[in-house]
Amino acid sequence: MNIVAIDGPAGSGKSSVAREAASQLGFGFLDTGAAYRALTWWALERNVELTDEDAVAGLLGSFPYSISLDPARERVAVGESDVTSSIRDPRISLAVSAVARNVRVREWMKSSARELAAHSGFAGVVAEGRDMTTIVFPDAATRILLTAREEVRIARRAGENAGRDLAETTASVRERDAKDSNVVDFFSAASGVTVVDSSDINFSETVSAIINIVRAGSGA
Ligand code: DC
């Protein structure tokens, strides 16, 4: 299995860049943050207190999670519920880091991501998250840290959240970085990881940079 592992902070453009790179490579695309978001959605649905680590971990035994790895078809489901858009709601974004901090959840997520990649049906998988290059796929053929300067990430998020106040967006990006980096370090590249800084290049240049690294490393 040809794995392209990509980590990076919020607003680095990671998700859309990784999806497009997967599409151009003919690979599957795995957004691992979606599973943390879906578990948060499921816990809230079942009135489980997110800070109760045992209760949240207890949900994993019967968490009916599914995700499409087809880069052209974004679909995340919990049982019969299509949660593709509801997991992007601010109420989930604000709450998800409590779930991402849970050690048993992280273990489950690691196995789940490996399993999904192994059975993707594609020749390769582009997997993006915060611990792809370090914990989940440390032996991946390609390992990339996609970064961008903080002001650039804030400006991109502000563009996505049109209508929201810039100060609010700044505060929310900073808060998420701070909370997320308590769990995993995704600001510095581990040994063997290639850094791609997207601050001064556009979307398609960033996608090309990723594809060039994949091709140079594996001949894909
Ligand atoms: O990338 P995202 O915003 O969808 O991630 C949602 C949350 O899950 C965020 O708190 C970071 C966390 N996460 C993680 O800890 N490890 C991953 N591999 C992916 C996401």
PDB file of C-alpha atoms and ligand atoms in Angstrom:
ATOM      1  CA  MET A   1       0.000   0.000   0.000  1.00  0.00           C
ATOM      2  CA  ASN A   2       1.421   3.342  -1.087  1.00  0.00           C
ATOM      3  CA  ILE A   3       0.641   5.751   1.754  1.00  0.00           C
ATOM      4  CA  VAL A   4       1.076   9.509   1.485  1.00  0.00           C
ATOM      5  CA  ALA A   5       0.926  10.800   5.064  1.00  0.00           C
ATOM      6  CA  ILE A   6       0.184  14.509   5.470  1.00  0.00           C
ATOM      7  CA  ASP A   7       0.019  16.441   8.754  1.00  0.00           C
ATOM      8  CA  GLY A   8      -0.519  20.094   9.445  1.00  0.00           C
ATOM      9  CA  PRO A   9      -2.384  22.689  11.488  1.00  0.00           C
ATOM     10  CA  ALA A  10      -5.876  24.098  10.882  1.00  0.00           C
ATOM     11  CA  GLY A  11      -6.033  26.432   7.886  1.00  0.00           C
ATOM     12  CA  SER A  12      -2.920  25.015   6.185  1.00  0.00           C
ATOM     13  CA  GLY A  13      -5.196  23.959   3.325  1.00  0.00           C
ATOM     14  CA  LYS A  14      -4.440  20.353   4.166  1.00  0.00           C
ATOM     15  CA  SER A  15      -7.840  18.789   3.490  1.00  0.00           C
ATOM     16  CA  SER A  16      -8.549  20.326   0.104  1.00  0.00           C
ATOM     17  CA  VAL A  17      -4.939  19.977  -1.070  1.00  0.00           C
ATOM     18  CA  ALA A  18      -4.744  16.332   0.063  1.00  0.00           C
ATOM     19  CA  ARG A  19      -8.079  15.496  -1.597  1.00  0.00           C
ATOM     20  CA  GLU A  20      -7.017  17.035  -4.919  1.00  0.00           C
ATOM     21  CA  ALA A  21      -3.599  15.360  -4.788  1.00  0.00           C
ATOM     22  CA  ALA A  22      -5.321  12.001  -4.163  1.00  0.00           C
ATOM     23  CA  SER A  23      -7.630  12.599  -7.084  1.00  0.00           C
ATOM     24  CA  GLN A  24      -4.769  13.421  -9.468  1.00  0.00           C
ATOM     25  CA  LEU A  25      -2.738  10.411  -8.285  1.00  0.00           C
ATOM     26  CA  GLY A  26      -5.732   8.059  -8.599  1.00  0.00           C
ATOM     27  CA  PHE A  27      -5.420   7.338  -4.860  1.00  0.00           C
ATOM     28  CA  GLY A  28      -7.957   7.151  -2.046  1.00  0.00           C
ATOM     29  CA  PHE A  29      -8.285  10.063   0.356  1.00  0.00           C
ATOM     30  CA  LEU A  30      -8.618   9.641   4.112  1.00  0.00           C
ATOM     31  CA  ASP A  31      -9.529  12.650   6.254  1.00  0.00           C
ATOM     32  CA  THR A  32      -8.790  11.337   9.760  1.00  0.00           C
ATOM     33  CA  GLY A  33     -10.130  14.413  11.569  1.00  0.00           C
ATOM     34  CA  ALA A  34     -13.588  13.403  10.311  1.00  0.00           C
ATOM     35  CA  ALA A  35     -13.594  10.360  12.622  1.00  0.00           C
ATOM     36  CA  TYR A  36     -12.799  12.498  15.686  1.00  0.00           C
ATOM     37  CA  ARG A  37     -15.573  14.852  14.630  1.00  0.00           C
ATOM     38  CA  ALA A  38     -18.047  12.013  14.015  1.00  0.00           C
ATOM     39  CA  LEU A  39     -17.314  10.479  17.427  1.00  0.00           C
ATOM     40  CA  THR A  40     -17.894  13.902  18.999  1.00  0.00           C
ATOM     41  CA  TRP A  41     -21.207  14.147  17.123  1.00  0.00           C
ATOM     42  CA  TRP A  42     -22.170  10.635  18.310  1.00  0.00           C
ATOM     43  CA  ALA A  43     -21.237  11.376  21.944  1.00  0.00           C
ATOM     44  CA  LEU A  44     -23.297  14.582  21.934  1.00  0.00           C
ATOM     45  CA  GLU A  45     -26.191  12.731  20.306  1.00  0.00           C
ATOM     46  CA  ARG A  46     -26.125  10.199  23.134  1.00  0.00           C
ATOM     47  CA  ASN A  47     -25.691  12.859  25.833  1.00  0.00           C
ATOM     48  CA  VAL A  48     -22.256  11.587  26.835  1.00  0.00           C
ATOM     49  CA  GLU A  49     -20.120  14.124  28.697  1.00  0.00           C
ATOM     50  CA  LEU A  50     -17.069  14.690  26.445  1.00  0.00           C
ATOM     51  CA  THR A  51     -14.692  15.123  29.374  1.00  0.00           C
ATOM     52  CA  ASP A  52     -15.747  11.733  30.784  1.00  0.00           C
ATOM     53  CA  GLU A  53     -12.959   9.711  29.156  1.00  0.00           C
ATOM     54  CA  ASP A  54     -14.334   6.315  30.184  1.00  0.00           C
ATOM     55  CA  ALA A  55     -17.785   7.104  28.858  1.00  0.00           C
ATOM     56  CA  VAL A  56     -16.434   8.393  25.520  1.00  0.00           C
ATOM     57  CA  ALA A  57     -14.074   5.415  25.162  1.00  0.00           C
ATOM     58  CA  GLY A  58     -17.038   3.179  26.024  1.00  0.00           C
ATOM     59  CA  LEU A  59     -18.786   4.348  22.854  1.00  0.00           C
ATOM     60  CA  LEU A  60     -16.053   2.923  20.629  1.00  0.00           C
ATOM     61  CA  GLY A  61     -17.177  -0.695  20.952  1.00  0.00           C
ATOM     62  CA  SER A  62     -20.350   0.116  19.033  1.00  0.00           C
ATOM     63  CA  PHE A  63     -19.392   3.215  17.032  1.00  0.00           C
ATOM     64  CA  PRO A  64     -20.905   2.588  13.573  1.00  0.00           C
ATOM     65  CA  TYR A  65     -18.509   4.854  11.682  1.00  0.00           C
ATOM     66  CA  SER A  66     -18.054   4.857   7.939  1.00  0.00           C
ATOM     67  CA  ILE A  67     -16.279   7.164   5.505  1.00  0.00           C
ATOM     68  CA  SER A  68     -15.885   7.187   1.748  1.00  0.00           C
ATOM     69  CA  LEU A  69     -12.255   7.148   0.617  1.00  0.00           C
ATOM     70  CA  ASP A  70     -13.223   8.164  -2.902  1.00  0.00           C
ATOM     71  CA  PRO A  71     -11.752  11.676  -3.311  1.00  0.00           C
ATOM     72  CA  ALA A  72     -14.661  12.570  -5.607  1.00  0.00           C
ATOM     73  CA  ARG A  73     -17.306  11.578  -3.061  1.00  0.00           C
ATOM     74  CA  GLU A  74     -17.220  13.134   0.390  1.00  0.00           C
ATOM     75  CA  ARG A  75     -19.405  11.079   2.710  1.00  0.00           C
ATOM     76  CA  VAL A  76     -19.151  10.461   6.433  1.00  0.00           C
ATOM     77  CA  ALA A  77     -21.811   8.434   8.240  1.00  0.00           C
ATOM     78  CA  VAL A  78     -22.606   7.194  11.722  1.00  0.00           C
ATOM     79  CA  GLY A  79     -24.993   4.288  11.341  1.00  0.00           C
ATOM     80  CA  GLU A  80     -27.752   5.462   9.041  1.00  0.00           C
ATOM     81  CA  SER A  81     -27.065   9.172   9.696  1.00  0.00           C
ATOM     82  CA  ASP A  82     -25.183  11.091   7.034  1.00  0.00           C
ATOM     83  CA  VAL A  83     -23.040  13.477   9.122  1.00  0.00           C
ATOM     84  CA  THR A  84     -20.876  14.827   6.270  1.00  0.00           C
ATOM     85  CA  SER A  85     -21.917  18.418   6.871  1.00  0.00           C
ATOM     86  CA  SER A  86     -23.027  18.355  10.510  1.00  0.00           C
ATOM     87  CA  ILE A  87     -19.540  17.344  11.705  1.00  0.00           C
ATOM     88  CA  ARG A  88     -18.291  20.695  10.329  1.00  0.00           C
ATOM     89  CA  ASP A  89     -20.677  22.699  12.544  1.00  0.00           C
ATOM     90  CA  PRO A  90     -18.981  25.110  14.966  1.00  0.00           C
ATOM     91  CA  ARG A  91     -20.496  23.195  17.902  1.00  0.00           C
ATOM     92  CA  ILE A  92     -18.420  20.168  16.835  1.00  0.00           C
ATOM     93  CA  SER A  93     -15.261  22.166  15.976  1.00  0.00           C
ATOM     94  CA  LEU A  94     -15.398  23.737  19.424  1.00  0.00           C
ATOM     95  CA  ALA A  95     -15.893  20.439  21.243  1.00  0.00           C
ATOM     96  CA  VAL A  96     -13.762  17.950  19.280  1.00  0.00           C
ATOM     97  CA  SER A  97     -10.410  18.568  20.991  1.00  0.00           C
ATOM     98  CA  ALA A  98     -11.757  17.048  24.246  1.00  0.00           C
ATOM     99  CA  VAL A  99     -12.371  13.824  22.322  1.00  0.00           C
ATOM    100  CA  ALA A 100      -9.032  14.014  20.448  1.00  0.00           C
ATOM    101  CA  ARG A 101      -7.223  14.192  23.807  1.00  0.00           C
ATOM    102  CA  ASN A 102      -8.624  10.829  24.933  1.00  0.00           C
ATOM    103  CA  VAL A 103      -5.820   8.232  24.786  1.00  0.00           C
ATOM    104  CA  ARG A 104      -8.118   5.244  24.155  1.00  0.00           C
ATOM    105  CA  VAL A 105      -9.861   7.180  21.394  1.00  0.00           C
ATOM    106  CA  ARG A 106      -6.487   7.878  19.775  1.00  0.00           C
ATOM    107  CA  GLU A 107      -5.568   4.179  19.890  1.00  0.00           C
ATOM    108  CA  TRP A 108      -8.894   3.239  18.271  1.00  0.00           C
ATOM    109  CA  MET A 109      -8.462   5.954  15.629  1.00  0.00           C
ATOM    110  CA  LYS A 110      -4.980   4.665  14.789  1.00  0.00           C
ATOM    111  CA  SER A 111      -6.225   1.100  14.163  1.00  0.00           C
ATOM    112  CA  SER A 112      -9.264   2.364  12.314  1.00  0.00           C
ATOM    113  CA  ALA A 113      -7.195   4.554   9.952  1.00  0.00           C
ATOM    114  CA  ARG A 114      -4.787   1.691   9.221  1.00  0.00           C
ATOM    115  CA  GLU A 115      -7.693  -0.643   8.566  1.00  0.00           C
ATOM    116  CA  LEU A 116      -9.477   1.833   6.277  1.00  0.00           C
ATOM    117  CA  ALA A 117      -6.284   2.445   4.288  1.00  0.00           C
ATOM    118  CA  ALA A 118      -5.527  -1.267   3.999  1.00  0.00           C
ATOM    119  CA  HIS A 119      -8.983  -1.978   2.558  1.00  0.00           C
ATOM    120  CA  SER A 120      -9.410   1.166   0.483  1.00  0.00           C
ATOM    121  CA  GLY A 121      -9.496  -0.597  -2.880  1.00  0.00           C
ATOM    122  CA  PHE A 122      -7.129   2.074  -4.282  1.00  0.00           C
ATOM    123  CA  ALA A 123      -3.465   1.615  -5.261  1.00  0.00           C
ATOM    124  CA  GLY A 124      -2.541   4.188  -2.643  1.00  0.00           C
ATOM    125  CA  VAL A 125      -4.082   6.451  -0.027  1.00  0.00           C
ATOM    126  CA  VAL A 126      -3.421  10.068   0.880  1.00  0.00           C
ATOM    127  CA  ALA A 127      -4.084  10.230   4.634  1.00  0.00           C
ATOM    128  CA  GLU A 128      -4.278  13.599   6.342  1.00  0.00           C
ATOM    129  CA  GLY A 129      -4.446  14.573   9.992  1.00  0.00           C
ATOM    130  CA  ARG A 130      -2.191  15.560  12.872  1.00  0.00           C
ATOM    131  CA  ASP A 131      -0.299  12.325  13.592  1.00  0.00           C
ATOM    132  CA  MET A 132      -0.148  10.589  10.204  1.00  0.00           C
ATOM    133  CA  THR A 133       3.613  11.056   9.702  1.00  0.00           C
ATOM    134  CA  THR A 134       4.526  10.206  13.293  1.00  0.00           C
ATOM    135  CA  ILE A 135       2.114   7.699  14.851  1.00  0.00           C
ATOM    136  CA  VAL A 136      -0.341   6.231  12.372  1.00  0.00           C
ATOM    137  CA  PHE A 137       1.839   5.769   9.264  1.00  0.00           C
ATOM    138  CA  PRO A 138       5.447   6.340  10.402  1.00  0.00           C
ATOM    139  CA  ASP A 139       6.649   3.990   7.634  1.00  0.00           C
ATOM    140  CA  ALA A 140       4.677   5.677   4.841  1.00  0.00           C
ATOM    141  CA  ALA A 141       6.470   5.980   1.494  1.00  0.00           C
ATOM    142  CA  THR A 142       5.823   9.743   1.566  1.00  0.00           C
ATOM    143  CA  ARG A 143       5.550  11.867   4.720  1.00  0.00           C
ATOM    144  CA  ILE A 144       4.751  15.562   4.444  1.00  0.00           C
ATOM    145  CA  LEU A 145       4.167  18.381   6.904  1.00  0.00           C
ATOM    146  CA  LEU A 146       2.021  21.028   5.237  1.00  0.00           C
ATOM    147  CA  THR A 147       2.358  24.363   6.979  1.00  0.00           C
ATOM    148  CA  ALA A 148       1.574  28.009   6.396  1.00  0.00           C
ATOM    149  CA  ARG A 149       2.358  31.116   8.409  1.00  0.00           C
ATOM    150  CA  GLU A 150      -0.229  31.879  11.062  1.00  0.00           C
ATOM    151  CA  GLU A 151      -1.498  35.079   9.418  1.00  0.00           C
ATOM    152  CA  VAL A 152      -1.996  33.210   6.142  1.00  0.00           C
ATOM    153  CA  ARG A 153      -3.946  30.423   7.840  1.00  0.00           C
ATOM    154  CA  ILE A 154      -6.129  32.971   9.600  1.00  0.00           C
ATOM    155  CA  ALA A 155      -6.799  34.809   6.327  1.00  0.00           C
ATOM    156  CA  ARG A 156      -7.772  31.514   4.631  1.00  0.00           C
ATOM    157  CA  ARG A 157     -10.124  30.560   7.441  1.00  0.00           C
ATOM    158  CA  ALA A 158     -11.610  34.072   7.344  1.00  0.00           C
ATOM    159  CA  GLY A 159     -12.271  33.549   3.616  1.00  0.00           C
ATOM    160  CA  GLU A 160     -14.029  30.242   4.325  1.00  0.00           C
ATOM    161  CA  ASN A 161     -16.063  31.758   7.161  1.00  0.00           C
ATOM    162  CA  ALA A 162     -17.193  34.818   5.234  1.00  0.00           C
ATOM    163  CA  GLY A 163     -19.312  37.042   7.420  1.00  0.00           C
ATOM    164  CA  ARG A 164     -17.503  36.078  10.581  1.00  0.00           C
ATOM    165  CA  ASP A 165     -15.485  38.708  12.351  1.00  0.00           C
ATOM    166  CA  LEU A 166     -11.691  38.571  11.685  1.00  0.00           C
ATOM    167  CA  ALA A 167     -10.887  38.885  15.387  1.00  0.00           C
ATOM    168  CA  GLU A 168     -13.184  35.965  16.065  1.00  0.00           C
ATOM    169  CA  THR A 169     -11.526  33.857  13.355  1.00  0.00           C
ATOM    170  CA  THR A 170      -8.060  34.777  14.689  1.00  0.00           C
ATOM    171  CA  ALA A 171      -9.065  33.764  18.205  1.00  0.00           C
ATOM    172  CA  SER A 172     -10.606  30.516  17.035  1.00  0.00           C
ATOM    173  CA  VAL A 173      -7.581  29.464  14.894  1.00  0.00           C
ATOM    174  CA  ARG A 174      -5.214  30.266  17.786  1.00  0.00           C
ATOM    175  CA  GLU A 175      -7.377  28.443  20.295  1.00  0.00           C
ATOM    176  CA  ARG A 176      -7.614  25.329  18.101  1.00  0.00           C
ATOM    177  CA  ASP A 177      -3.857  25.305  17.448  1.00  0.00           C
ATOM    178  CA  ALA A 178      -3.188  25.598  21.172  1.00  0.00           C
ATOM    179  CA  LYS A 179      -5.652  22.854  22.109  1.00  0.00           C
ATOM    180  CA  ASP A 180      -4.618  20.497  19.306  1.00  0.00           C
ATOM    181  CA  SER A 181      -0.900  20.920  19.906  1.00  0.00           C
ATOM    182  CA  ASN A 182      -1.372  19.768  23.498  1.00  0.00           C
ATOM    183  CA  VAL A 183      -2.123  16.371  22.020  1.00  0.00           C
ATOM    184  CA  VAL A 184       0.308  16.028  19.111  1.00  0.00           C
ATOM    185  CA  ASP A 185       3.108  18.187  17.791  1.00  0.00           C
ATOM    186  CA  PHE A 186       2.230  19.032  14.216  1.00  0.00           C
ATOM    187  CA  PHE A 187       4.258  22.229  13.952  1.00  0.00           C
ATOM    188  CA  SER A 188       7.666  20.616  13.695  1.00  0.00           C
ATOM    189  CA  ALA A 189       8.616  17.953  11.194  1.00  0.00           C
ATOM    190  CA  ALA A 190       9.760  14.578  12.508  1.00  0.00           C
ATOM    191  CA  SER A 191      12.912  13.103  10.982  1.00  0.00           C
ATOM    192  CA  GLY A 192      12.400  12.111   7.345  1.00  0.00           C
ATOM    193  CA  VAL A 193       9.321  14.334   6.932  1.00  0.00           C
ATOM    194  CA  THR A 194       9.332  16.863   4.064  1.00  0.00           C
ATOM    195  CA  VAL A 195       7.989  20.336   4.891  1.00  0.00           C
ATOM    196  CA  VAL A 196       5.796  22.084   2.318  1.00  0.00           C
ATOM    197  CA  ASP A 197       5.081  25.710   3.233  1.00  0.00           C
ATOM    198  CA  SER A 198       2.003  26.881   1.333  1.00  0.00           C
ATOM    199  CA  SER A 199       2.131  30.497   2.576  1.00  0.00           C
ATOM    200  CA  ASP A 200       3.357  31.979  -0.693  1.00  0.00           C
ATOM    201  CA  ILE A 201       2.062  29.499  -3.259  1.00  0.00           C
ATOM    202  CA  ASN A 202      -1.481  28.950  -4.483  1.00  0.00           C
ATOM    203  CA  PHE A 203      -3.697  25.891  -4.281  1.00  0.00           C
ATOM    204  CA  SER A 204      -2.624  24.191  -7.498  1.00  0.00           C
ATOM    205  CA  GLU A 205       1.061  24.901  -6.834  1.00  0.00           C
ATOM    206  CA  THR A 206       0.677  23.264  -3.434  1.00  0.00           C
ATOM    207  CA  VAL A 207      -1.012  20.211  -4.977  1.00  0.00           C
ATOM    208  CA  SER A 208       1.814  19.973  -7.553  1.00  0.00           C
ATOM    209  CA  ALA A 209       4.441  20.241  -4.822  1.00  0.00           C
ATOM    210  CA  ILE A 210       2.838  17.287  -3.009  1.00  0.00           C
ATOM    211  CA  ILE A 211       2.550  15.207  -6.179  1.00  0.00           C
ATOM    212  CA  ASN A 212       6.170  15.898  -7.107  1.00  0.00           C
ATOM    213  CA  ILE A 213       7.316  14.691  -3.688  1.00  0.00           C
ATOM    214  CA  VAL A 214       5.204  11.524  -4.029  1.00  0.00           C
ATOM    215  CA  ARG A 215       6.556  10.816  -7.518  1.00  0.00           C
ATOM    216  CA  ALA A 216      10.156  11.553  -6.564  1.00  0.00           C
ATOM    217  CA  GLY A 217       9.913   9.222  -3.585  1.00  0.00           C
ATOM    218  CA  SER A 218       8.029   6.247  -4.957  1.00  0.00           C
ATOM    219  CA  GLY A 219       7.776   6.452  -8.709  1.00  0.00           C
ATOM    220  CA  ALA A 220       3.931   6.542  -8.427  1.00  0.00           C
TER     221      ALA A 220
HETATM  222  O1   DC B   1      -8.534  18.354  10.905  1.00  0.00           O
HETATM  223  P1   DC B   1      -9.836  18.552  11.688  1.00  0.00           P
HETATM  224  O2   DC B   1     -10.109  19.976  12.056  1.00  0.00           O
HETATM  225  O3   DC B   1     -11.025  17.944  11.047  1.00  0.00           O
HETATM  226  O4   DC B   1      -9.584  17.752  13.072  1.00  0.00           O
HETATM  227  C1   DC B   1     -10.580  17.641  14.046  1.00  0.00           C
HETATM  228  C2   DC B   1      -9.938  17.399  15.416  1.00  0.00           C
HETATM  229  O5   DC B   1      -9.319  16.128  15.491  1.00  0.00           O
HETATM  230  C3   DC B   1      -8.899  18.414  15.863  1.00  0.00           C
HETATM  231  O6   DC B   1      -9.100  18.653  17.273  1.00  0.00           O
HETATM  232  C4   DC B   1      -7.587  17.707  15.669  1.00  0.00           C
HETATM  233  C5   DC B   1      -7.964  16.266  15.867  1.00  0.00           C
HETATM  234  N1   DC B   1      -7.180  15.334  15.066  1.00  0.00           N
HETATM  235  C6   DC B   1      -6.189  14.631  15.683  1.00  0.00           C
HETATM  236  O7   DC B   1      -5.938  14.841  16.883  1.00  0.00           O
HETATM  237  N2   DC B   1      -5.470  13.712  14.981  1.00  0.00           N
HETATM  238  C7   DC B   1      -5.750  13.493  13.671  1.00  0.00           C
HETATM  239  N3   DC B   1      -5.051  12.594  12.999  1.00  0.00           N
HETATM  240  C8   DC B   1      -6.769  14.233  13.018  1.00  0.00           C
HETATM  241  C9   DC B   1      -7.460  15.158  13.751  1.00  0.00           C
END
